[in-house]
Short mmCIF file of C-alpha atoms (C1' of nucleotides) in Angstrom, two decimals:
data_model
loop_
_atom_site.label_atom_id
_atom_site.label_comp_id
_atom_site.label_asym_id
_atom_site.label_seq_id
_atom_site.Cartn_x
_atom_site.Cartn_y
_atom_site.Cartn_z
CA UNK K 1 74.35 42.10 76.19
CA UNK K 2 76.94 43.58 72.43
CA UNK K 3 73.78 43.15 70.57
CA UNK K 4 74.57 42.23 66.68
CA UNK K 5 73.70 44.71 64.69
CA UNK K 6 70.47 47.02 65.57
CA UNK K 7 68.92 48.97 62.70
CA UNK K 8 68.80 52.30 62.11
CA UNK K 9 65.04 52.33 62.53
CA UNK K 10 65.38 50.01 65.66
CA UNK K 11 67.35 52.90 67.11
CA UNK K 12 64.62 55.61 66.75
CA UNK K 13 62.14 53.73 67.79
CA UNK K 14 64.46 53.74 70.91
CA UNK K 15 64.18 57.77 71.57
CA UNK K 16 60.77 57.11 70.46
CA UNK K 17 60.21 54.89 73.74
CA UNK K 18 62.19 56.59 76.06
CA UNK K 19 59.64 60.06 75.05
CA UNK K 20 57.80 57.75 75.62
CA UNK K 21 58.49 56.33 79.44
CA UNK K 22 59.70 60.49 80.43
CA UNK K 23 55.64 60.61 79.90
CA UNK K 24 54.95 57.86 82.16
CA UNK K 25 57.35 58.51 85.19
CA UNK K 26 55.95 62.39 85.26
CA UNK K 27 52.96 60.80 86.05
CA UNK K 28 53.24 57.53 88.16
CA UNK K 29 52.93 55.29 86.38
CA UNK K 30 54.85 52.50 87.95
CA UNK K 31 55.12 49.60 84.74
CA UNK K 32 54.32 49.52 81.54
CA UNK K 33 53.56 46.35 78.49
CA UNK K 34 55.04 47.08 75.11
CA UNK K 35 51.56 47.75 74.32
CA UNK K 36 51.23 50.98 75.95
CA UNK K 37 54.91 51.94 74.36
CA UNK K 38 53.39 51.09 71.44
CA UNK K 39 50.52 52.48 71.61
CA UNK K 40 52.19 56.01 71.87
CA UNK K 41 54.43 56.27 70.12
CA UNK K 42 52.17 53.70 67.11
CA UNK K 43 54.18 50.63 66.15
CA UNK K 44 53.08 47.25 67.36
CA UNK K 45 53.67 45.09 70.83
CA UNK K 46 55.42 43.45 68.81
CA UNK K 47 58.06 45.69 67.87
CA UNK K 48 58.21 46.89 71.13
CA UNK K 49 59.31 43.46 72.51
CA UNK K 50 61.54 42.64 69.54
CA UNK K 51 63.79 46.20 69.74
CA UNK K 52 64.66 46.41 73.11
CA UNK K 53 64.97 42.31 73.47
CA UNK K 54 68.05 42.98 71.57
CA UNK K 55 69.41 44.83 74.32
CA UNK K 56 68.42 42.14 76.86
CA UNK K 57 64.68 41.64 78.56
CA UNK K 58 63.55 43.63 81.13
CA UNK K 59 60.35 43.38 81.50
CA UNK K 60 58.50 40.51 83.60
CA UNK K 61 55.74 38.59 82.19
CA UNK K 62 52.31 39.38 82.99
CA UNK K 63 53.50 42.53 84.41
CA UNK K 64 55.49 44.20 81.87
CA UNK K 65 58.94 46.99 82.43
CA UNK K 66 58.95 48.14 85.28
CA UNK K 67 59.16 52.43 83.89
CA UNK K 68 62.19 53.84 85.67
CA UNK K 69 64.03 51.46 85.50
CA UNK K 70 63.41 50.56 81.70
CA UNK K 71 64.38 54.26 81.15
CA UNK K 72 67.00 54.51 82.89
CA UNK K 73 68.51 51.15 80.31
CA UNK K 74 67.31 52.85 77.98
CA UNK K 75 68.94 56.41 78.41
CA UNK K 76 71.87 53.96 79.32
CA UNK K 77 71.75 51.96 75.55
CA UNK K 78 71.60 55.17 73.71
CA UNK K 79 73.99 56.67 75.69
CA UNK K 80 72.51 60.04 76.67
CA UNK K 81 73.85 58.62 80.00
CA UNK K 82 76.92 61.10 79.89
CA UNK K 83 77.01 64.70 77.83
CA UNK K 84 78.18 64.66 74.17
CA UNK K 85 80.41 67.86 73.09
CA UNK K 86 78.70 69.82 69.85
CA UNK K 87 80.18 71.92 67.96
CA UNK K 88 77.75 74.25 65.72
CA UNK K 89 79.19 75.96 61.60
CA UNK K 90 77.15 77.58 60.05
CA UNK K 91 76.55 81.14 61.95
CA UNK K 92 72.69 81.65 60.16
CA UNK K 93 69.42 81.15 60.87
CA UNK K 94 69.22 77.74 61.06
CA UNK K 95 72.58 77.41 63.20
CA UNK K 96 70.86 80.18 65.70
CA UNK K 97 67.71 78.15 65.80
CA UNK K 98 69.10 75.09 66.68
CA UNK K 99 71.88 76.43 69.12
CA UNK K 100 68.99 78.20 70.96
CA UNK K 101 66.70 75.24 71.10
CA UNK K 102 66.67 73.94 74.77
CA UNK K 103 66.86 69.68 73.27
CA UNK K 104 69.69 69.26 72.63
CA UNK K 105 70.63 70.69 75.68
CA UNK K 106 67.98 69.07 77.83
CA UNK K 107 69.07 64.97 76.76
CA UNK K 108 73.02 65.72 77.66
CA UNK K 109 74.79 68.13 74.43
CA UNK K 110 76.48 70.87 74.92
CA UNK K 111 76.98 73.17 71.79
CA UNK K 112 80.63 74.91 73.02
CA UNK K 113 81.88 76.41 69.61
CA UNK K 114 80.02 77.98 67.07
CA UNK K 115 81.60 79.05 63.84
CA UNK K 116 81.20 80.91 60.89
CA UNK K 117 83.86 82.15 57.90
CA UNK K 118 81.39 85.60 57.75
CA UNK K 119 83.28 88.38 59.41
CA UNK K 120 79.71 89.89 60.71
CA UNK K 121 79.09 86.81 62.49
CA UNK K 122 82.73 86.99 63.75
CA UNK K 123 82.48 87.62 67.31
CA UNK K 124 78.34 87.90 67.99
CA UNK K 125 77.50 87.14 71.07
CA UNK K 126 75.62 84.07 71.48
CA UNK K 127 73.74 82.98 74.84
CA UNK K 128 77.73 82.22 76.98
CA UNK K 129 79.25 81.89 73.41
CA UNK K 130 80.98 83.90 70.74
CA UNK K 131 81.14 82.77 67.08
CA UNK K 132 84.52 81.79 66.08
CA UNK K 133 86.23 81.61 63.18
CA UNK K 134 85.88 79.09 61.11
CA UNK K 135 90.20 79.38 60.82
CA UNK K 136 90.21 78.99 64.55
CA UNK K 137 87.81 75.49 64.51
CA UNK K 138 91.19 73.18 64.31
CA UNK K 139 92.62 74.45 67.11
CA UNK K 140 88.77 75.03 69.48
CA UNK K 141 87.55 71.08 68.69
CA UNK K 142 90.72 69.91 69.74
CA UNK K 143 91.35 72.16 72.76
CA UNK K 144 87.17 71.63 74.22
CA UNK K 145 87.51 68.61 72.90
CA UNK K 146 84.09 68.48 70.33
CA UNK K 147 82.91 64.87 69.23
CA UNK K 148 79.80 65.60 66.66
CA UNK K 149 79.75 68.33 64.23
CA UNK K 150 76.55 70.48 63.21
CA UNK K 151 76.57 71.76 59.22
CA UNK K 152 74.87 74.27 58.79
CA UNK K 153 76.10 75.86 56.40
CA UNK K 154 75.44 76.66 52.34
CA UNK K 155 76.27 73.40 50.47
CA UNK K 156 79.07 74.30 48.73
CA UNK K 157 81.04 74.92 52.33
CA UNK K 158 79.69 71.67 53.65
CA UNK K 159 82.21 69.11 52.12
CA UNK K 160 85.59 71.15 53.53
CA UNK K 161 84.09 72.12 56.47
CA UNK K 162 83.28 68.38 56.86
CA UNK K 163 86.45 67.63 55.90
CA UNK K 164 87.93 69.98 58.60
CA UNK K 165 85.66 68.97 61.31
CA UNK K 166 86.79 65.21 60.66
CA UNK K 167 90.66 65.81 60.26
CA UNK K 168 90.01 67.84 63.63
CA UNK K 169 88.34 64.67 65.24
CA UNK K 170 84.91 64.80 64.77
CA UNK K 171 84.02 61.76 64.79
CA UNK K 172 79.98 62.28 63.63
CA UNK K 173 78.73 64.42 62.03
CA UNK K 174 75.28 65.81 61.61
CA UNK K 175 74.62 67.35 58.05
CA UNK K 176 71.70 70.30 57.42
CA UNK K 177 73.22 70.79 54.15
CA UNK K 178 71.33 70.18 50.89
CA UNK K 179 74.62 67.77 49.71
CA UNK K 180 76.32 64.81 49.91
CA UNK K 181 78.96 64.67 52.07
CA UNK K 182 81.66 61.84 51.71
CA UNK K 183 83.22 60.58 55.00
CA UNK K 184 85.49 58.60 55.93
CA UNK K 185 83.85 54.64 56.85
CA UNK K 186 84.68 55.39 61.34
CA UNK K 187 82.91 58.64 60.95
CA UNK K 188 78.77 58.47 61.51
CA UNK K 189 77.17 60.34 59.52
CA UNK K 190 73.16 61.70 59.31
CA UNK K 191 72.11 63.83 56.99
CA UNK K 192 69.30 65.88 57.41
CA UNK K 193 67.67 67.29 54.21
CA UNK K 194 64.53 70.16 54.24
CA UNK K 195 63.34 70.46 50.19
CA UNK K 196 64.15 66.29 50.36
CA UNK K 197 61.05 65.93 53.29
CA UNK K 198 58.84 69.09 51.44
CA UNK K 199 59.65 66.89 48.11
CA UNK K 200 58.43 63.36 49.77
CA UNK K 201 54.89 65.01 50.92
CA UNK K 202 55.07 66.29 47.42
CA UNK K 203 55.09 62.95 45.58
CA UNK K 204 52.68 61.48 48.58
CA UNK K 205 49.91 64.30 46.99
CA UNK K 206 50.44 63.70 43.60
CA UNK K 207 50.20 60.47 43.76
CA UNK K 208 47.06 59.85 45.83
CA UNK K 209 44.26 58.89 44.72
CA UNK K 210 45.21 57.83 41.32
CA UNK K 211 46.27 61.60 40.11
CA UNK L 1 52.65 54.63 33.92
CA UNK L 2 51.09 54.10 37.86
CA UNK L 3 53.73 52.71 40.08
CA UNK L 4 52.08 50.51 42.39
CA UNK L 5 54.19 50.47 46.57
CA UNK L 6 56.96 52.80 46.21
CA UNK L 7 59.10 53.23 48.70
CA UNK L 8 59.86 55.47 51.62
CA UNK L 9 63.47 55.49 50.71
CA UNK L 10 63.05 55.30 46.65
CA UNK L 11 60.88 58.76 47.11
CA UNK L 12 63.44 59.94 48.67
CA UNK L 13 66.57 59.22 46.44
CA UNK L 14 64.13 60.23 43.20
CA UNK L 15 64.76 63.88 45.18
CA UNK L 16 68.43 62.76 45.36
CA UNK L 17 68.56 62.22 41.56
CA UNK L 18 66.97 65.18 40.51
CA UNK L 19 70.42 66.93 42.96
CA UNK L 20 72.65 64.92 41.17
CA UNK L 21 70.80 65.65 37.78
CA UNK L 22 70.90 69.19 38.06
CA UNK L 23 73.81 69.55 38.75
CA UNK L 24 75.18 67.24 34.74
CA UNK L 25 72.39 69.52 33.29
CA UNK L 26 74.87 72.30 34.33
CA UNK L 27 78.01 71.58 32.70
CA UNK L 28 76.50 70.64 30.28
CA UNK L 29 76.48 66.64 30.25
CA UNK L 30 73.81 65.16 28.61
CA UNK L 31 73.33 61.31 29.02
CA UNK L 32 74.45 59.28 32.26
CA UNK L 33 74.54 55.62 33.38
CA UNK L 34 72.68 54.20 36.68
CA UNK L 35 76.72 54.06 37.61
CA UNK L 36 77.64 58.28 36.79
CA UNK L 37 74.22 58.88 39.40
CA UNK L 38 75.03 56.22 41.51
CA UNK L 39 78.32 57.31 42.02
CA UNK L 40 77.71 61.16 43.15
CA UNK L 41 74.39 60.48 45.22
CA UNK L 42 76.01 56.79 47.48
CA UNK L 43 74.51 53.99 45.98
CA UNK L 44 74.65 51.22 43.58
CA UNK L 45 73.89 51.66 39.80
CA UNK L 46 71.61 48.35 40.40
CA UNK L 47 69.14 50.35 42.92
CA UNK L 48 68.60 53.68 40.57
CA UNK L 49 67.69 51.69 37.32
CA UNK L 50 65.36 49.37 39.71
CA UNK L 51 63.63 53.18 40.76
CA UNK L 52 63.85 54.88 38.04
CA UNK L 53 61.67 51.60 36.51
CA UNK L 54 58.39 51.74 38.55
CA UNK L 55 57.85 55.32 36.21
CA UNK L 56 58.89 53.55 33.04
CA UNK L 57 61.78 53.52 30.55
CA UNK L 58 63.66 56.05 30.16
CA UNK L 59 67.54 55.03 29.23
CA UNK L 60 68.74 54.00 26.36
CA UNK L 61 70.59 50.10 26.51
CA UNK L 62 74.67 50.55 25.73
CA UNK L 63 74.28 54.65 26.72
CA UNK L 64 72.40 55.96 29.29
CA UNK L 65 69.80 58.37 30.57
CA UNK L 66 68.78 61.45 28.71
CA UNK L 67 69.71 64.21 31.74
CA UNK L 68 67.16 66.45 30.40
CA UNK L 69 64.82 64.21 29.72
CA UNK L 70 65.13 62.54 32.84
CA UNK L 71 65.30 65.81 34.91
CA UNK L 72 62.29 66.37 33.25
CA UNK L 73 60.39 63.86 33.82
CA UNK L 74 61.85 62.75 37.46
CA UNK L 75 60.75 66.87 38.36
CA UNK L 76 57.13 65.30 36.58
CA UNK L 77 57.16 62.37 39.06
CA UNK L 78 58.01 64.13 42.20
CA UNK L 79 54.91 66.59 41.61
CA UNK L 80 57.25 69.03 41.45
CA UNK L 81 55.80 70.30 38.16
CA UNK L 82 53.33 73.17 39.83
CA UNK L 83 54.03 74.71 43.00
CA UNK L 84 52.94 74.68 46.10
CA UNK L 85 51.49 76.81 48.70
CA UNK L 86 52.58 76.48 52.44
CA UNK L 87 51.90 77.68 55.24
CA UNK L 88 54.41 78.14 58.60
CA UNK L 89 52.76 77.62 61.85
CA UNK L 90 55.01 78.99 64.64
CA UNK L 91 57.18 81.98 63.71
CA UNK L 92 59.99 81.56 66.42
CA UNK L 93 63.18 80.62 65.10
CA UNK L 94 63.08 77.21 63.23
CA UNK L 95 60.33 79.16 61.41
CA UNK L 96 62.20 82.02 60.49
CA UNK L 97 64.79 79.92 59.80
CA UNK L 98 62.62 77.56 57.41
CA UNK L 99 60.27 80.60 56.42
CA UNK L 100 64.23 82.51 54.75
CA UNK L 101 65.49 78.63 53.51
CA UNK L 102 65.79 79.51 49.35
CA UNK L 103 65.78 76.13 48.72
CA UNK L 104 61.99 75.48 49.32
CA UNK L 105 61.00 78.23 46.29
CA UNK L 106 63.73 77.26 44.20
CA UNK L 107 62.29 73.82 44.59
CA UNK L 108 58.00 74.97 44.07
CA UNK L 109 57.60 75.30 47.32
CA UNK L 110 55.67 79.34 47.90
CA UNK L 111 55.18 79.52 51.85
CA UNK L 112 51.99 82.17 52.12
CA UNK L 113 51.15 82.13 55.27
CA UNK L 114 53.02 82.61 58.55
CA UNK L 115 50.75 82.08 61.63
CA UNK L 116 51.15 82.58 65.40
CA UNK L 117 49.36 83.09 68.89
CA UNK L 118 51.98 85.32 70.35
CA UNK L 119 51.08 89.03 70.37
CA UNK L 120 54.60 89.56 70.40
CA UNK L 121 55.22 87.47 66.78
CA UNK L 122 51.91 88.93 65.52
CA UNK L 123 52.03 91.62 62.76
CA UNK L 124 55.69 91.05 61.70
CA UNK L 125 56.33 92.07 58.63
CA UNK L 126 58.37 88.80 56.73
CA UNK L 127 59.38 89.50 53.57
CA UNK L 128 56.45 89.81 51.83
CA UNK L 129 53.98 88.62 54.51
CA UNK L 130 52.88 89.21 57.75
CA UNK L 131 52.57 86.80 60.90
CA UNK L 132 48.67 86.55 61.75
CA UNK L 133 47.56 84.90 64.04
CA UNK L 134 46.34 81.83 64.94
CA UNK L 135 43.12 82.47 64.87
CA UNK L 136 42.96 83.50 61.43
CA UNK L 137 44.00 80.19 60.43
CA UNK L 138 41.74 79.00 59.09
CA UNK L 139 40.44 81.56 57.28
CA UNK L 140 43.82 82.13 55.18
CA UNK L 141 44.13 78.82 54.46
CA UNK L 142 40.99 78.47 53.78
CA UNK L 143 41.04 82.15 51.38
CA UNK L 144 45.17 81.30 49.85
CA UNK L 145 43.98 77.34 48.86
CA UNK L 146 47.30 76.31 51.20
CA UNK L 147 48.18 72.04 50.53
CA UNK L 148 50.52 71.72 52.69
CA UNK L 149 51.68 72.50 56.58
CA UNK L 150 54.76 72.92 58.72
CA UNK L 151 54.36 73.09 61.89
CA UNK L 152 57.51 74.62 64.22
CA UNK L 153 55.31 74.67 67.35
CA UNK L 154 56.91 73.59 71.09
CA UNK L 155 55.89 70.19 71.48
CA UNK L 156 51.97 70.91 73.87
CA UNK L 157 50.67 73.26 70.66
CA UNK L 158 51.67 71.14 67.82
CA UNK L 159 47.93 68.35 67.65
CA UNK L 160 45.58 70.42 68.15
CA UNK L 161 47.78 72.70 64.84
CA UNK L 162 47.67 69.77 63.03
CA UNK L 163 44.05 69.10 64.12
CA UNK L 164 43.05 73.18 62.97
CA UNK L 165 44.99 72.91 59.68
CA UNK L 166 43.32 69.38 59.02
CA UNK L 167 39.37 71.08 59.42
CA UNK L 168 41.12 74.10 57.46
CA UNK L 169 41.36 71.54 54.83
CA UNK L 170 45.54 71.19 54.52
CA UNK L 171 46.35 67.66 52.87
CA UNK L 172 50.31 67.47 54.29
CA UNK L 173 52.13 68.19 57.56
CA UNK L 174 56.14 68.64 57.82
CA UNK L 175 55.94 68.40 61.13
CA UNK L 176 59.08 69.81 63.19
CA UNK L 177 57.68 69.61 66.38
CA UNK L 178 58.72 67.09 69.33
CA UNK L 179 55.47 64.73 69.02
CA UNK L 180 53.97 62.11 67.76
CA UNK L 181 51.06 63.87 65.99
CA UNK L 182 47.65 61.44 65.12
CA UNK L 183 46.54 62.53 62.40
CA UNK L 184 43.26 60.68 59.73
CA UNK L 185 45.23 58.12 57.57
CA UNK L 186 44.44 60.87 53.95
CA UNK L 187 46.79 62.86 55.80
CA UNK L 188 49.64 62.61 54.37
CA UNK L 189 52.73 63.24 57.20
CA UNK L 190 56.61 63.27 57.61
CA UNK L 191 58.08 64.06 60.88
CA UNK L 192 61.32 65.61 61.73
CA UNK L 193 62.98 65.09 65.14
CA UNK L 194 66.27 66.37 65.60
CA UNK L 195 66.36 65.68 69.22
CA UNK L 196 66.31 61.85 67.24
CA UNK L 197 68.41 62.38 65.14
CA UNK L 198 71.24 63.12 67.06
CA UNK L 199 70.80 60.92 69.85
CA UNK L 200 71.67 58.35 66.71
CA UNK L 201 74.40 59.91 66.11
CA UNK L 202 75.52 59.14 70.17
CA UNK L 203 74.40 55.39 69.26
CA UNK L 204 76.50 54.80 67.08
CA UNK L 205 79.34 56.38 68.95
CA UNK L 206 78.50 54.60 72.50
CA UNK L 207 78.47 51.15 70.47
CA UNK L 208 80.99 51.43 67.80
CA UNK L 209 84.24 49.54 68.14
CA UNK L 210 82.55 47.86 71.05
CA UNK L 211 82.54 50.69 73.52
"C1'" DT E 1 45.82 34.23 83.73
"C1'" DC E 2 49.01 37.81 81.21
"C1'" DG E 3 52.40 39.80 78.87
"C1'" DT E 4 57.54 38.52 77.97
"C1'" DG E 5 60.44 36.98 74.84
"C1'" DT E 6 62.25 34.46 70.69
"C1'" DG E 7 61.43 31.47 66.47
"C1'" DA E 8 59.41 30.71 63.04
"C1'" DA E 9 57.02 33.25 58.83
"C1'" DC E 10 56.59 36.74 56.11
"C1'" DG E 11 56.99 40.93 53.43
"C1'" DA E 12 59.47 44.27 51.17
"C1'" DA E 13 63.26 46.71 49.85
"C1'" DT E 14 68.29 45.66 47.87
"C1'" DT E 15 71.41 43.77 45.25
"C1'" DC E 16 72.40 40.29 41.59
"C1'" DA E 17 72.97 38.43 36.80
"C1'" DC E 18 72.20 38.46 32.53
"C1'" DA E 19 68.74 38.46 28.60
"C1'" DG E 20 67.93 42.32 25.06
"C1'" DC E 21 68.48 45.71 22.58
"C1'" DG E 22 70.79 50.39 20.69
"C1'" DC P 1 80.00 45.82 22.95
"C1'" DG P 2 78.39 48.87 27.41
"C1'" DC P 3 74.41 50.11 29.75
"C1'" DT P 4 69.61 49.40 30.47
"C1'" DG P 5 65.39 46.61 32.38
"C1'" DT P 6 64.39 43.17 34.36
"C1'" DG P 7 63.23 37.99 37.14
"C1'" DA P 8 65.59 35.80 40.63
"C1'" DA P 9 67.76 35.54 44.42
"C1'" DT P 10 69.27 37.94 48.79
"C1'" DT P 11 69.35 40.21 52.85
"C1'" DC P 12 66.82 42.46 56.55
"C1'" DG P 13 63.09 44.56 58.94
"C1'" DT P 14 58.57 43.41 60.89
"C1'" DT P 15 54.93 40.47 62.48
"C1'" DC P 16 53.21 35.55 63.94
"C1'" DA P 17 52.34 32.48 66.40
"C1'" DC P 18 53.07 30.30 71.09
"C1'" DA P 19 56.09 28.29 75.09
"C1'" DC P 20 57.46 30.52 79.42
"C1'" DG P 21 57.79 32.70 83.73
"C1'" DA P 22 56.22 35.87 87.00
#
DNA sequence: TCGTGTGAACGAATTCACAGCG
DNA sequence: CGCTGTGAATTCGTTCACACGA
C-alpha cells in the first residue's frame, strides 16, 4: 500500500508506536489494541487506528493488532528495515554527544564519517573513526556512500556545509545549527533548534494563568 | 493584548522572526515588511502578518514594521524580557554540550544547577558550577528558585527525575530522554527526541520518488 | 461482543483576497 | 500606491460514530 500523503506528525507518532511495540514485545504481550497503544503513547485510539490504516489493515476486529507482526510492519514503513549511513559535520561537544549516543546505532543509523575544519580536532580518534578534514568530505561521502548528514556546526558554517553535503550526494539533512537552511526541494531537511525549544517554554510560562 | 490561544507552531515562528529581526537590526535596517520576514524565515507574508496580529498591530500600512520596536515587542511576547533560571539533570555528554552551549545564555537562560547521580560526576567543576548530587536537587531547586528543568538522563531515569523536579517547584520541562513523560497539566512539557528526528528522515527517503 | 477500519463531522491552522490607512 | 490587518475560504489534521468481521 502506497499512501498518498502522510503528515509529518503522523510519521513521528509511528516512531512512538514502535517504541511501545518494542516494550510490549519485551514483556511477551502478543496482541495490542489501539487503546493500549494510545494509552502509553499519549494519544487517542482513533488516531492510532487512523495512522496505521494509512498503510494497510494490520489488526483483527474484536482482537487488536499482533504485536510482533505490527512491529515488523512499522519498522518497514519507517524505513528501518535496513541500516543508514550517516555523516556528522562538526566535532564539537554536541557532535560528540550525538556520536556516542547509542540510540542512533540501535535504530539502524551508523555514523561512518565525522568532519570538522578545526585542525585541533582533525585527526582525533573517535571510537573506531578519525575526525576528518572537511576538505575531504566530498570524497569520503561519495566513497562511503553517506546518505544523511547531521550538521552540528556554528550557525555561520551551516549553509556552506549543507551545500557541500548536497553536492556530495547526501539526500537528507538533520540540522542542529540555529539557522534556516536553504536546500533544493528534493533534499529532506529537519531542524532541531534548541533555542526555539526553551523559548517556547518561556512563552508558555509567561502566558499561563493570565500573567 | 491578551491573545486567546496561540498555536505551538505560531510561537515557534515568533522565535524565528526574532532571529531575523536581530539580523536586520545588526545591519541597520529600520523597517521590514512581512514579505522580508517571510523570505528569510521561509514562510508566507500572510502568515507573518497573522502571527503578529494575534498580539497587536505593530506595523504601518504601506511601510512595514519598525525593526527595533518589533524586536522589543516580540522579545516581550516570548517572555524573553527577563532571565530564566534553568536546572540541568544529567551530566553526560549531551548535558555538557547543552551546558556549554552559548545559545541559551544569549537568549536569557541561565543554567544555575547541574545534577547527576553518578559519583564519578558529582563534584566535577563545570564552568563556575559544580555538578551536584541529585539528592540535593530539591533543596537546590528551591534555594536558587530554578524555574525550568532540562532532562538529559537515560530513558529509565527520566520519569523519576521529572517527578522530583516538579515536586521541587519547577514549572516547565524540556525532555531529551527518549520516553513519554507523564506530568500534571499545569506543567509545560516539550520533548526533543533525536531518534524520532532521524527516523523521520529515514521515512522520507524511503517513501520519496515512489520507492 | 469487542475492537478495527473508515467515511463523515469537526476543528485548527494556513492561505486568500481585499478593505483601509499611511 | 504599498503593505498591513483581518474576515472568509480553504486546506489539513483530528475526532466521532458506526458498520463490519473475527
